[in-house]
PDB file of C-alpha atoms in Angstrom:
ATOM      1  CA  MET G  16     160.236 -57.733  92.068  1.00  0.00           C
ATOM      2  CA  PRO G  17     159.505 -54.755  94.340  1.00  0.00           C
ATOM      3  CA  THR G  18     156.662 -52.445  93.307  1.00  0.00           C
ATOM      4  CA  LYS G  19     155.787 -48.880  94.277  1.00  0.00           C
ATOM      5  CA  THR G  20     152.676 -46.899  93.357  1.00  0.00           C
ATOM      6  CA  LEU G  21     152.757 -43.101  93.396  1.00  0.00           C
ATOM      7  CA  SER G  22     149.466 -41.209  93.624  1.00  0.00           C
ATOM      8  CA  PHE G  23     148.839 -37.648  92.433  1.00  0.00           C
ATOM      9  CA  PRO G  24     145.818 -35.323  92.737  1.00  0.00           C
ATOM     10  CA  ASN G  25     144.512 -36.110  89.252  1.00  0.00           C
ATOM     11  CA  ALA G  26     145.488 -37.436  85.822  1.00  0.00           C
ATOM     12  CA  ARG G  27     146.306 -33.933  84.495  1.00  0.00           C
ATOM     13  CA  HIS G  28     148.729 -33.357  87.362  1.00  0.00           C
ATOM     14  CA  LEU G  29     150.597 -36.591  86.621  1.00  0.00           C
ATOM     15  CA  ASN G  30     150.526 -35.930  82.888  1.00  0.00           C
ATOM     16  CA  GLN G  31     152.286 -32.597  83.359  1.00  0.00           C
ATOM     17  CA  LEU G  32     155.149 -34.233  85.237  1.00  0.00           C
ATOM     18  CA  TYR G  33     156.276 -36.070  82.113  1.00  0.00           C
ATOM     19  CA  CYS G  34     155.191 -33.318  79.679  1.00  0.00           C
ATOM     20  CA  GLY G  35     152.338 -35.472  78.392  1.00  0.00           C
ATOM     21  CA  ARG G  36     154.681 -37.576  76.265  1.00  0.00           C
ATOM     22  CA  ALA G  37     154.566 -41.367  76.458  1.00  0.00           C
ATOM     23  CA  GLU G  38     158.100 -41.470  75.064  1.00  0.00           C
ATOM     24  CA  ASN G  39     159.283 -39.708  78.228  1.00  0.00           C
ATOM     25  CA  LEU G  40     158.012 -42.584  80.353  1.00  0.00           C
ATOM     26  CA  ALA G  41     159.854 -44.979  78.034  1.00  0.00           C
ATOM     27  CA  LEU G  42     162.997 -42.884  78.502  1.00  0.00           C
ATOM     28  CA  VAL G  43     162.622 -43.140  82.291  1.00  0.00           C
ATOM     29  CA  GLU G  44     162.341 -46.906  81.979  1.00  0.00           C
ATOM     30  CA  ARG G  45     165.486 -47.096  79.875  1.00  0.00           C
ATOM     31  CA  LEU G  46     167.672 -44.728  81.904  1.00  0.00           C
ATOM     32  CA  LEU G  47     166.553 -45.692  85.410  1.00  0.00           C
ATOM     33  CA  GLY G  48     166.039 -49.423  84.795  1.00  0.00           C
ATOM     34  CA  VAL G  49     162.378 -49.729  85.788  1.00  0.00           C
ATOM     35  CA  THR G  50     159.025 -50.626  84.273  1.00  0.00           C
ATOM     36  CA  LEU G  51     156.260 -48.019  84.494  1.00  0.00           C
ATOM     37  CA  ALA G  52     152.485 -48.230  84.206  1.00  0.00           C
ATOM     38  CA  SER G  53     150.396 -45.050  84.263  1.00  0.00           C
ATOM     39  CA  ARG G  54     146.648 -45.071  84.959  1.00  0.00           C
ATOM     40  CA  GLU G  55     144.697 -41.870  85.624  1.00  0.00           C
ATOM     41  CA  GLU G  56     146.255 -40.269  88.716  1.00  0.00           C
ATOM     42  CA  TRP G  57     148.692 -43.011  89.696  1.00  0.00           C
ATOM     43  CA  LEU G  58     152.035 -44.289  88.475  1.00  0.00           C
ATOM     44  CA  LYS G  59     153.159 -47.850  89.174  1.00  0.00           C
ATOM     45  CA  ILE G  60     156.912 -48.525  89.283  1.00  0.00           C
ATOM     46  CA  ASP G  61     158.485 -51.991  89.062  1.00  0.00           C
ATOM     47  CA  GLY G  62     162.208 -52.570  89.539  1.00  0.00           C
ATOM     48  CA  ASP G  63     164.886 -53.509  91.996  1.00  0.00           C
ATOM     49  CA  GLU G  64     165.080 -51.576  95.264  1.00  0.00           C
ATOM     50  CA  ALA G  65     167.728 -49.076  94.116  1.00  0.00           C
ATOM     51  CA  ALA G  66     166.070 -48.333  90.763  1.00  0.00           C
ATOM     52  CA  LEU G  67     162.648 -48.046  92.373  1.00  0.00           C
ATOM     53  CA  ALA G  68     163.919 -45.579  94.979  1.00  0.00           C
ATOM     54  CA  ARG G  69     165.714 -43.488  92.325  1.00  0.00           C
ATOM     55  CA  THR G  70     162.594 -43.344  90.146  1.00  0.00           C
ATOM     56  CA  GLU G  71     160.331 -42.420  93.059  1.00  0.00           C
ATOM     57  CA  SER G  72     162.793 -39.697  94.011  1.00  0.00           C
ATOM     58  CA  PHE G  73     162.822 -38.400  90.424  1.00  0.00           C
ATOM     59  CA  PHE G  74     159.028 -38.030  90.203  1.00  0.00           C
ATOM     60  CA  ASN G  75     158.859 -36.501  93.684  1.00  0.00           C
ATOM     61  CA  PHE G  76     161.476 -33.988  92.546  1.00  0.00           C
ATOM     62  CA  LEU G  77     159.388 -33.071  89.491  1.00  0.00           C
ATOM     63  CA  ASN G  78     156.294 -32.820  91.660  1.00  0.00           C
ATOM     64  CA  ASP G  79     158.042 -30.401  94.034  1.00  0.00           C
ATOM     65  CA  GLY G  80     158.750 -28.117  91.071  1.00  0.00           C
ATOM     66  CA  ARG G  81     155.172 -28.277  89.840  1.00  0.00           C
ATOM     67  CA  THR G  82     153.864 -27.540  93.345  1.00  0.00           C
ATOM     68  CA  GLN G  83     155.963 -24.354  93.320  1.00  0.00           C
ATOM     69  CA  GLY G  84     154.228 -23.265  90.111  1.00  0.00           C
ATOM     70  CA  LEU G  85     157.007 -24.114  87.660  1.00  0.00           C
ATOM     71  CA  GLY G  86     155.995 -25.382  84.253  1.00  0.00           C
ATOM     72  CA  LEU G  87     158.175 -28.336  83.261  1.00  0.00           C
ATOM     73  CA  ARG G  88     159.408 -28.158  79.658  1.00  0.00           C
ATOM     74  CA  GLN G  89     160.681 -31.065  77.575  1.00  0.00           C
ATOM     75  CA  PRO G  90     164.374 -30.009  77.665  1.00  0.00           C
ATOM     76  CA  ASP G  91     164.152 -29.699  81.462  1.00  0.00           C
ATOM     77  CA  PHE G  92     162.643 -33.171  81.800  1.00  0.00           C
ATOM     78  CA  VAL G  93     165.421 -34.796  79.774  1.00  0.00           C
ATOM     79  CA  LYS G  94     168.161 -32.825  81.548  1.00  0.00           C
ATOM     80  CA  PHE G  95     166.861 -33.728  85.008  1.00  0.00           C
ATOM     81  CA  LEU G  96     166.326 -37.381  84.122  1.00  0.00           C
ATOM     82  CA  GLU G  97     169.866 -37.719  82.801  1.00  0.00           C
ATOM     83  CA  ALA G  98     171.197 -36.128  85.997  1.00  0.00           C
ATOM     84  CA  PHE G  99     169.274 -38.627  88.135  1.00  0.00           C
ATOM     85  CA  ALA G 100     170.546 -41.475  85.970  1.00  0.00           C
ATOM     86  CA  ARG G 101     174.126 -40.292  86.595  1.00  0.00           C
ATOM     87  CA  GLY G 102     173.490 -40.052  90.334  1.00  0.00           C
ATOM     88  CA  GLU G 103     173.861 -36.260  90.308  1.00  0.00           C
ATOM     89  CA  ASP G 104     170.444 -35.517  91.772  1.00  0.00           C
ATOM     90  CA  ALA G 105     171.786 -34.062  95.041  1.00  0.00           C
ATOM     91  CA  LYS G 106     172.906 -30.807  93.392  1.00  0.00           C
ATOM     92  CA  LEU G 107     169.551 -30.503  91.617  1.00  0.00           C
ATOM     93  CA  ARG G 108     167.575 -30.627  94.832  1.00  0.00           C
ATOM     94  CA  ALA G 109     168.799 -27.180  95.813  1.00  0.00           C
ATOM     95  CA  LEU G 110     166.780 -25.862  92.854  1.00  0.00           C
ATOM     96  CA  PHE G 111     163.516 -26.721  94.607  1.00  0.00           C
ATOM     97  CA  ALA G 112     164.739 -26.555  98.190  1.00  0.00           C
ATOM     98  CA  GLU G 113     162.821 -23.319  98.743  1.00  0.00           C
ATOM     99  CA  PRO G 114     160.027 -21.658  96.766  1.00  0.00           C
ATOM    100  CA  LEU G 115     161.099 -18.379  95.171  1.00  0.00           C
ATOM    101  CA  VAL G 116     158.561 -15.560  95.317  1.00  0.00           C
ATOM    102  CA  ILE G 117     159.294 -11.932  94.421  1.00  0.00           C
ATOM    103  CA  ALA G 118     156.857  -9.660  96.256  1.00  0.00           C
ATOM    104  CA  THR G 119     155.828  -6.325  94.726  1.00  0.00           C
ATOM    105  CA  ALA G 120     153.092  -3.928  95.783  1.00  0.00           C
ATOM    106  CA  ARG G 121     150.433  -5.205  93.365  1.00  0.00           C
ATOM    107  CA  ARG G 122     151.359  -8.870  92.994  1.00  0.00           C
ATOM    108  CA  SER G 123     153.749 -11.647  93.890  1.00  0.00           C
ATOM    109  CA  ILE G 124     155.894 -12.847  91.000  1.00  0.00           C
ATOM    110  CA  VAL G 125     156.618 -16.583  90.821  1.00  0.00           C
ATOM    111  CA  PRO G 126     158.993 -18.000  88.170  1.00  0.00           C
ATOM    112  CA  LYS G 127     157.125 -20.077  85.603  1.00  0.00           C
ATOM    113  CA  THR G 128     160.019 -22.093  84.206  1.00  0.00           C
ATOM    114  CA  ILE G 129     163.217 -23.664  85.519  1.00  0.00           C
ATOM    115  CA  GLY G 130     165.194 -21.115  83.514  1.00  0.00           C
ATOM    116  CA  GLN G 131     163.327 -18.240  85.130  1.00  0.00           C
ATOM    117  CA  LYS G 132     164.010 -19.577  88.625  1.00  0.00           C
ATOM    118  CA  LEU G 133     167.720 -20.012  87.890  1.00  0.00           C
ATOM    119  CA  TYR G 134     167.769 -16.449  86.530  1.00  0.00           C
ATOM    120  CA  LEU G 135     166.166 -15.016  89.676  1.00  0.00           C
ATOM    121  CA  GLN G 136     168.496 -17.052  91.881  1.00  0.00           C
ATOM    122  CA  ALA G 137     171.433 -15.627  89.933  1.00  0.00           C
ATOM    123  CA  ILE G 138     170.121 -12.072  90.441  1.00  0.00           C
ATOM    124  CA  GLN G 139     169.845 -12.652  94.182  1.00  0.00           C
ATOM    125  CA  ALA G 140     173.367 -14.114  94.402  1.00  0.00           C
ATOM    126  CA  ASN G 141     175.442 -11.851  92.119  1.00  0.00           C
ATOM    127  CA  PRO G 142     176.098  -8.093  91.792  1.00  0.00           C
ATOM    128  CA  VAL G 143     175.974  -8.287  87.975  1.00  0.00           C
ATOM    129  CA  VAL G 144     173.780 -10.638  85.942  1.00  0.00           C
ATOM    130  CA  PHE G 145     173.288 -10.869  82.182  1.00  0.00           C
ATOM    131  CA  GLY G 146     169.951 -12.287  81.007  1.00  0.00           C
ATOM    132  CA  ILE G 147     170.367 -13.294  77.369  1.00  0.00           C
ATOM    133  CA  GLY G 148     167.703 -14.962  75.273  1.00  0.00           C
ATOM    134  CA  PRO G 149     164.679 -14.696  72.988  1.00  0.00           C
ATOM    135  CA  ALA G 150     161.529 -12.641  73.338  1.00  0.00           C
ATOM    136  CA  GLY G 151     158.910 -13.775  75.804  1.00  0.00           C
ATOM    137  CA  THR G 152     161.226 -15.394  78.348  1.00  0.00           C
ATOM    138  CA  GLY G 153     160.662 -12.775  81.056  1.00  0.00           C
ATOM    139  CA  LYS G 154     164.184 -11.323  81.055  1.00  0.00           C
ATOM    140  CA  THR G 155     163.156  -7.711  81.623  1.00  0.00           C
ATOM    141  CA  TYR G 156     159.967  -8.381  83.581  1.00  0.00           C
ATOM    142  CA  LEU G 157     161.710 -10.547  86.192  1.00  0.00           C
ATOM    143  CA  ALA G 158     164.611  -8.112  86.499  1.00  0.00           C
ATOM    144  CA  MET G 159     162.085  -5.331  87.084  1.00  0.00           C
ATOM    145  CA  ALA G 160     160.312  -7.440  89.720  1.00  0.00           C
ATOM    146  CA  ALA G 161     163.599  -8.081  91.533  1.00  0.00           C
ATOM    147  CA  ALA G 162     164.445  -4.365  91.408  1.00  0.00           C
ATOM    148  CA  ILE G 163     161.071  -3.208  92.749  1.00  0.00           C
ATOM    149  CA  SER G 164     161.164  -5.842  95.493  1.00  0.00           C
ATOM    150  CA  ALA G 165     164.650  -4.667  96.531  1.00  0.00           C
ATOM    151  CA  LEU G 166     163.441  -1.043  96.605  1.00  0.00           C
ATOM    152  CA  LEU G 167     160.353  -1.867  98.689  1.00  0.00           C
ATOM    153  CA  LYS G 168     162.551  -3.784 101.162  1.00  0.00           C
ATOM    154  CA  ASN G 169     164.972  -0.819 101.401  1.00  0.00           C
ATOM    155  CA  GLN G 170     167.796  -2.981 100.076  1.00  0.00           C
ATOM    156  CA  VAL G 171     168.534  -0.215  97.557  1.00  0.00           C
ATOM    157  CA  GLN G 172     167.690   3.486  97.532  1.00  0.00           C
ATOM    158  CA  LYS G 173     166.777   3.788  93.883  1.00  0.00           C
ATOM    159  CA  ILE G 174     166.127   1.965  90.622  1.00  0.00           C
ATOM    160  CA  VAL G 175     167.739   3.102  87.377  1.00  0.00           C
ATOM    161  CA  LEU G 176     166.325   1.722  84.131  1.00  0.00           C
ATOM    162  CA  ALA G 177     168.274   2.367  80.950  1.00  0.00           C
ATOM    163  CA  ARG G 178     167.808   1.504  77.290  1.00  0.00           C
ATOM    164  CA  PRO G 179     169.538   2.466  74.058  1.00  0.00           C
ATOM    165  CA  ALA G 180     167.200   5.235  72.921  1.00  0.00           C
ATOM    166  CA  VAL G 181     167.087   4.188  69.288  1.00  0.00           C
ATOM    167  CA  GLU G 182     168.052   0.998  67.531  1.00  0.00           C
ATOM    168  CA  ALA G 183     171.277   2.123  65.859  1.00  0.00           C
ATOM    169  CA  GLY G 184     172.819   4.544  68.310  1.00  0.00           C
ATOM    170  CA  GLU G 185     171.027   7.320  70.138  1.00  0.00           C
ATOM    171  CA  THR G 186     170.174   9.861  67.451  1.00  0.00           C
ATOM    172  CA  LEU G 187     166.987  11.477  68.718  1.00  0.00           C
ATOM    173  CA  GLY G 188     167.095  14.698  66.747  1.00  0.00           C
ATOM    174  CA  PHE G 189     164.852  13.645  63.869  1.00  0.00           C
ATOM    175  CA  LEU G 190     162.021  12.533  66.157  1.00  0.00           C
ATOM    176  CA  PRO G 191     159.186  15.021  66.855  1.00  0.00           C
ATOM    177  CA  GLY G 192     158.477  16.454  70.296  1.00  0.00           C
ATOM    178  CA  ASP G 193     160.519  17.278  73.380  1.00  0.00           C
ATOM    179  CA  LEU G 194     163.050  14.884  74.899  1.00  0.00           C
ATOM    180  CA  ARG G 195     160.443  13.040  76.997  1.00  0.00           C
ATOM    181  CA  GLU G 196     158.204  12.519  73.950  1.00  0.00           C
ATOM    182  CA  LYS G 197     161.170  11.368  71.865  1.00  0.00           C
ATOM    183  CA  ILE G 198     162.394   8.691  74.246  1.00  0.00           C
ATOM    184  CA  LEU G 199     159.037   7.460  75.582  1.00  0.00           C
ATOM    185  CA  PRO G 200     158.397   4.901  72.784  1.00  0.00           C
ATOM    186  CA  TYR G 201     161.732   3.221  73.491  1.00  0.00           C
ATOM    187  CA  LEU G 202     161.143   3.101  77.242  1.00  0.00           C
ATOM    188  CA  ARG G 203     157.471   2.052  77.114  1.00  0.00           C
ATOM    189  CA  PRO G 204     158.131  -1.663  77.863  1.00  0.00           C
ATOM    190  CA  LEU G 205     159.844  -0.631  81.092  1.00  0.00           C
ATOM    191  CA  TYR G 206     156.897   1.535  82.105  1.00  0.00           C
ATOM    192  CA  ASP G 207     154.455  -1.273  81.267  1.00  0.00           C
ATOM    193  CA  ALA G 208     156.296  -3.772  83.462  1.00  0.00           C
ATOM    194  CA  MET G 209     156.556  -1.260  86.292  1.00  0.00           C
ATOM    195  CA  HIS G 210     152.844  -0.411  86.225  1.00  0.00           C
ATOM    196  CA  ASP G 211     152.068  -4.110  86.427  1.00  0.00           C
ATOM    197  CA  MET G 212     153.788  -4.245  89.829  1.00  0.00           C
ATOM    198  CA  LEU G 213     153.074  -0.824  91.356  1.00  0.00           C
ATOM    199  CA  ASP G 214     150.040   1.450  91.432  1.00  0.00           C
ATOM    200  CA  ARG G 215     150.339   4.344  88.997  1.00  0.00           C
ATOM    201  CA  GLU G 216     150.174   6.844  91.854  1.00  0.00           C
ATOM    202  CA  ASP G 217     153.075   5.107  93.593  1.00  0.00           C
ATOM    203  CA  VAL G 218     155.091   5.059  90.369  1.00  0.00           C
ATOM    204  CA  ALA G 219     154.532   8.813  89.947  1.00  0.00           C
ATOM    205  CA  LYS G 220     155.598   9.527  93.536  1.00  0.00           C
ATOM    206  CA  LEU G 221     158.709   7.344  93.305  1.00  0.00           C
ATOM    207  CA  MET G 222     159.756   8.949  90.028  1.00  0.00           C
ATOM    208  CA  GLU G 223     159.069  12.433  91.361  1.00  0.00           C
ATOM    209  CA  ARG G 224     161.446  11.937  94.291  1.00  0.00           C
ATOM    210  CA  GLY G 225     164.036  10.204  92.122  1.00  0.00           C
ATOM    211  CA  ALA G 226     163.644   6.698  93.586  1.00  0.00           C
ATOM    212  CA  ILE G 227     162.884   5.384  90.089  1.00  0.00           C
ATOM    213  CA  GLU G 228     164.668   6.827  87.083  1.00  0.00           C
ATOM    214  CA  ILE G 229     164.155   5.817  83.464  1.00  0.00           C
ATOM    215  CA  ALA G 230     166.595   7.256  80.953  1.00  0.00           C
ATOM    216  CA  PRO G 231     168.414   6.637  77.663  1.00  0.00           C
ATOM    217  CA  LEU G 232     171.725   4.829  78.016  1.00  0.00           C
ATOM    218  CA  ALA G 233     173.680   7.933  76.995  1.00  0.00           C
ATOM    219  CA  TYR G 234     172.547   9.636  80.218  1.00  0.00           C
ATOM    220  CA  MET G 235     174.535   7.130  82.295  1.00  0.00           C
ATOM    221  CA  ARG G 236     177.896   8.480  81.150  1.00  0.00           C
ATOM    222  CA  GLY G 237     179.999  10.003  83.934  1.00  0.00           C
ATOM    223  CA  ARG G 238     177.753   8.779  86.762  1.00  0.00           C
ATOM    224  CA  THR G 239     178.354   6.423  89.687  1.00  0.00           C
ATOM    225  CA  LEU G 240     175.323   4.330  90.621  1.00  0.00           C
ATOM    226  CA  SER G 241     175.543   3.643  94.366  1.00  0.00           C
ATOM    227  CA  ASN G 242     172.872   1.948  96.530  1.00  0.00           C
ATOM    228  CA  CYS G 243     171.074   1.290  93.298  1.00  0.00           C
ATOM    229  CA  PHE G 244     169.464  -1.488  91.271  1.00  0.00           C
ATOM    230  CA  ALA G 245     170.273  -0.724  87.631  1.00  0.00           C
ATOM    231  CA  ILE G 246     168.766  -2.491  84.616  1.00  0.00           C
ATOM    232  CA  LEU G 247     170.041  -2.126  81.067  1.00  0.00           C
ATOM    233  CA  ASP G 248     167.384  -3.412  78.662  1.00  0.00           C
ATOM    234  CA  GLU G 249     167.741  -4.201  74.935  1.00  0.00           C
ATOM    235  CA  ALA G 250     171.480  -4.424  75.540  1.00  0.00           C
ATOM    236  CA  GLN G 251     172.090  -6.148  72.215  1.00  0.00           C
ATOM    237  CA  ASN G 252     171.876  -2.652  70.724  1.00  0.00           C
ATOM    238  CA  THR G 253     174.807  -1.310  72.733  1.00  0.00           C
ATOM    239  CA  THR G 254     178.298  -1.071  71.301  1.00  0.00           C
ATOM    240  CA  PRO G 255     181.204  -2.569  73.294  1.00  0.00           C
ATOM    241  CA  GLU G 256     182.132   0.948  74.384  1.00  0.00           C
ATOM    242  CA  GLN G 257     178.605   1.630  75.654  1.00  0.00           C
ATOM    243  CA  MET G 258     178.508  -1.707  77.465  1.00  0.00           C
ATOM    244  CA  MET G 259     181.793  -0.987  79.240  1.00  0.00           C
ATOM    245  CA  MET G 260     180.570   2.512  80.102  1.00  0.00           C
ATOM    246  CA  PHE G 261     177.399   1.158  81.708  1.00  0.00           C
ATOM    247  CA  LEU G 262     179.096  -1.664  83.636  1.00  0.00           C
ATOM    248  CA  THR G 263     181.690   0.697  85.085  1.00  0.00           C
ATOM    249  CA  ARG G 264     178.912   2.847  86.602  1.00  0.00           C
ATOM    250  CA  LEU G 265     178.514   0.169  89.305  1.00  0.00           C
ATOM    251  CA  GLY G 266     178.885   1.744  92.754  1.00  0.00           C
ATOM    252  CA  ASP G 267     178.811   0.552  96.364  1.00  0.00           C
ATOM    253  CA  GLU G 268     175.854  -1.603  97.467  1.00  0.00           C
ATOM    254  CA  SER G 269     174.530  -1.763  93.902  1.00  0.00           C
ATOM    255  CA  ARG G 270     173.329  -4.456  91.552  1.00  0.00           C
ATOM    256  CA  MET G 271     173.005  -4.573  87.778  1.00  0.00           C
ATOM    257  CA  VAL G 272     170.998  -6.707  85.389  1.00  0.00           C
ATOM    258  CA  ILE G 273     171.696  -6.498  81.664  1.00  0.00           C
ATOM    259  CA  THR G 274     169.116  -8.036  79.332  1.00  0.00           C
ATOM    260  CA  GLY G 275     168.898  -8.588  75.609  1.00  0.00           C
ATOM    261  CA  ASP G 276     168.538 -10.925  72.655  1.00  0.00           C
ATOM    262  CA  ILE G 277     171.665 -11.275  70.537  1.00  0.00           C
ATOM    263  CA  THR G 278     169.575 -12.527  67.594  1.00  0.00           C
ATOM    264  CA  GLN G 279     167.805  -9.129  67.417  1.00  0.00           C
ATOM    265  CA  VAL G 280     170.731  -6.717  66.967  1.00  0.00           C
ATOM    266  CA  ASP G 281     169.717  -3.493  65.193  1.00  0.00           C
ATOM    267  CA  LEU G 282     173.151  -1.894  65.093  1.00  0.00           C
ATOM    268  CA  PRO G 283     174.779  -1.158  61.731  1.00  0.00           C
ATOM    269  CA  ARG G 284     176.586  -4.209  60.348  1.00  0.00           C
ATOM    270  CA  ALA G 285     179.972  -2.603  60.929  1.00  0.00           C
ATOM    271  CA  LYS G 286     179.326  -2.283  64.670  1.00  0.00           C
ATOM    272  CA  GLN G 287     179.715  -5.185  67.097  1.00  0.00           C
ATOM    273  CA  SER G 288     177.108  -5.769  69.796  1.00  0.00           C
ATOM    274  CA  GLY G 289     178.417  -5.155  73.303  1.00  0.00           C
ATOM    275  CA  LEU G 290     176.083  -7.860  74.593  1.00  0.00           C
ATOM    276  CA  ALA G 291     177.441 -10.463  72.184  1.00  0.00           C
ATOM    277  CA  GLN G 292     181.003  -9.567  73.143  1.00  0.00           C
ATOM    278  CA  ALA G 293     180.517  -9.434  76.931  1.00  0.00           C
ATOM    279  CA  PRO G 294     180.566 -13.203  77.705  1.00  0.00           C
ATOM    280  CA  LYS G 295     183.909 -13.561  75.921  1.00  0.00           C
ATOM    281  CA  ILE G 296     185.490 -10.808  78.014  1.00  0.00           C
ATOM    282  CA  LEU G 297     183.734 -11.152  81.375  1.00  0.00           C
ATOM    283  CA  GLY G 298     182.855 -14.844  81.488  1.00  0.00           C
ATOM    284  CA  ASN G 299     185.448 -15.768  84.138  1.00  0.00           C
ATOM    285  CA  ILE G 300     184.919 -12.882  86.553  1.00  0.00           C
ATOM    286  CA  LYS G 301     183.463 -13.905  89.907  1.00  0.00           C
ATOM    287  CA  GLY G 302     180.295 -11.978  90.733  1.00  0.00           C
ATOM    288  CA  ILE G 303     179.232 -11.699  87.098  1.00  0.00           C
ATOM    289  CA  GLU G 304     176.743 -14.354  86.013  1.00  0.00           C
ATOM    290  CA  PHE G 305     175.546 -15.050  82.467  1.00  0.00           C
ATOM    291  CA  HIS G 306     172.139 -16.699  82.248  1.00  0.00           C
ATOM    292  CA  HIS G 307     171.067 -17.909  78.813  1.00  0.00           C
ATOM    293  CA  PHE G 308     167.368 -18.449  78.152  1.00  0.00           C
ATOM    294  CA  THR G 309     166.151 -20.755  75.384  1.00  0.00           C
ATOM    295  CA  GLY G 310     162.912 -21.162  73.460  1.00  0.00           C
ATOM    296  CA  SER G 311     161.722 -23.564  76.156  1.00  0.00           C
ATOM    297  CA  ASP G 312     161.577 -20.614  78.591  1.00  0.00           C
ATOM    298  CA  VAL G 313     159.091 -18.628  76.488  1.00  0.00           C
ATOM    299  CA  VAL G 314     155.978 -17.891  78.536  1.00  0.00           C
ATOM    300  CA  ARG G 315     153.972 -15.967  75.944  1.00  0.00           C
ATOM    301  CA  HIS G 316     151.532 -17.611  73.546  1.00  0.00           C
ATOM    302  CA  PRO G 317     152.665 -21.190  72.711  1.00  0.00           C
ATOM    303  CA  LEU G 318     153.142 -20.114  69.090  1.00  0.00           C
ATOM    304  CA  VAL G 319     155.972 -17.773  70.145  1.00  0.00           C
ATOM    305  CA  GLN G 320     158.117 -20.727  71.189  1.00  0.00           C
ATOM    306  CA  ARG G 321     157.434 -22.493  67.882  1.00  0.00           C
ATOM    307  CA  ILE G 322     158.254 -19.337  65.918  1.00  0.00           C
ATOM    308  CA  ILE G 323     161.596 -19.006  67.732  1.00  0.00           C
ATOM    309  CA  GLU G 324     162.423 -22.669  67.120  1.00  0.00           C
ATOM    310  CA  ALA G 325     161.522 -22.355  63.421  1.00  0.00           C
ATOM    311  CA  TYR G 326     163.833 -19.372  62.971  1.00  0.00           C
ATOM    312  CA  GLU G 327     166.626 -21.176  64.823  1.00  0.00           C
ATOM    313  CA  ARG G 328     166.280 -24.161  62.461  1.00  0.00           C
ATOM    314  CA  HIS G 329     166.322 -21.845  59.450  1.00  0.00           C
ATOM    315  CA  GLN G 330     169.431 -20.009  60.643  1.00  0.00           C
ATOM    316  CA  ASN G 331     171.242 -23.208  61.670  1.00  0.00           C
ATOM    317  CA  PRO G 332     170.069 -25.903  59.223  1.00  0.00           C
ATOM    318  CA  ALA G 333     172.992 -28.173  60.102  1.00  0.00           C
ATOM    319  CA  GLY G 334     171.973 -28.148  63.766  1.00  0.00           C
TER     320      GLY G 334
END
């Protein structure tokens, strides 16, 4: 029986390709019809010529992703393996055909998960993209990186960042201070992401000349956003009317990214979330892409992913 041995830089490198789970190697054996033996930095494959070639191709595919800096998660491994077993690997190869790097002034942003790369590819390919999913998946951060990169490359003339100013509407009157002081706490995550990618002096200059604008969602009403990269963050706290208002601001040569987590809606119970409703209304419109993140895309502390999964099990015990 033909045999092939694949070598990798070290045992840790190989271990990461199958998520460190021996049961994943057993799954490869079952679905691809081979016998595997793993020792330190090498993987021995036994099988007929076709199965051997398919298995070698599968591990080379995973290795290409790792080389690009992507962290392989268990759901990704199973999904990719099943695709290879069905002979559908050709369409997957486009995922790793080219590395994806978003350059900003202070750093280059590289997607850390398959979901993040698909999200960034969607942003590059579509005028309107929805990034929906749990905390810690990089929805807002990656959208901000794409926006700043587009601005630095003169692909757009300005960036507009919007957020519902308070959780259940936009009632700012009871908060102390002037308007800037009232809205700053709600816009702080946007500032934090921006300062991670641009020097503070550059941020101040860009905001002073209007190239970067951060404002409550209510301030978008009546405007047309042309030659602009617009981001609506925390969109789960918009009403359907607010969502439609924001989307219809889209002008010539502009792009929009709408982000949010539909499990974290802070609107009154009587009000429907515009983010939850949007896929039902806009799901079949060309140029609008919905990207759904899962717990496997969380790139914060490993406990965050487990917390999300625990809450999902509690809320859907039958699942």
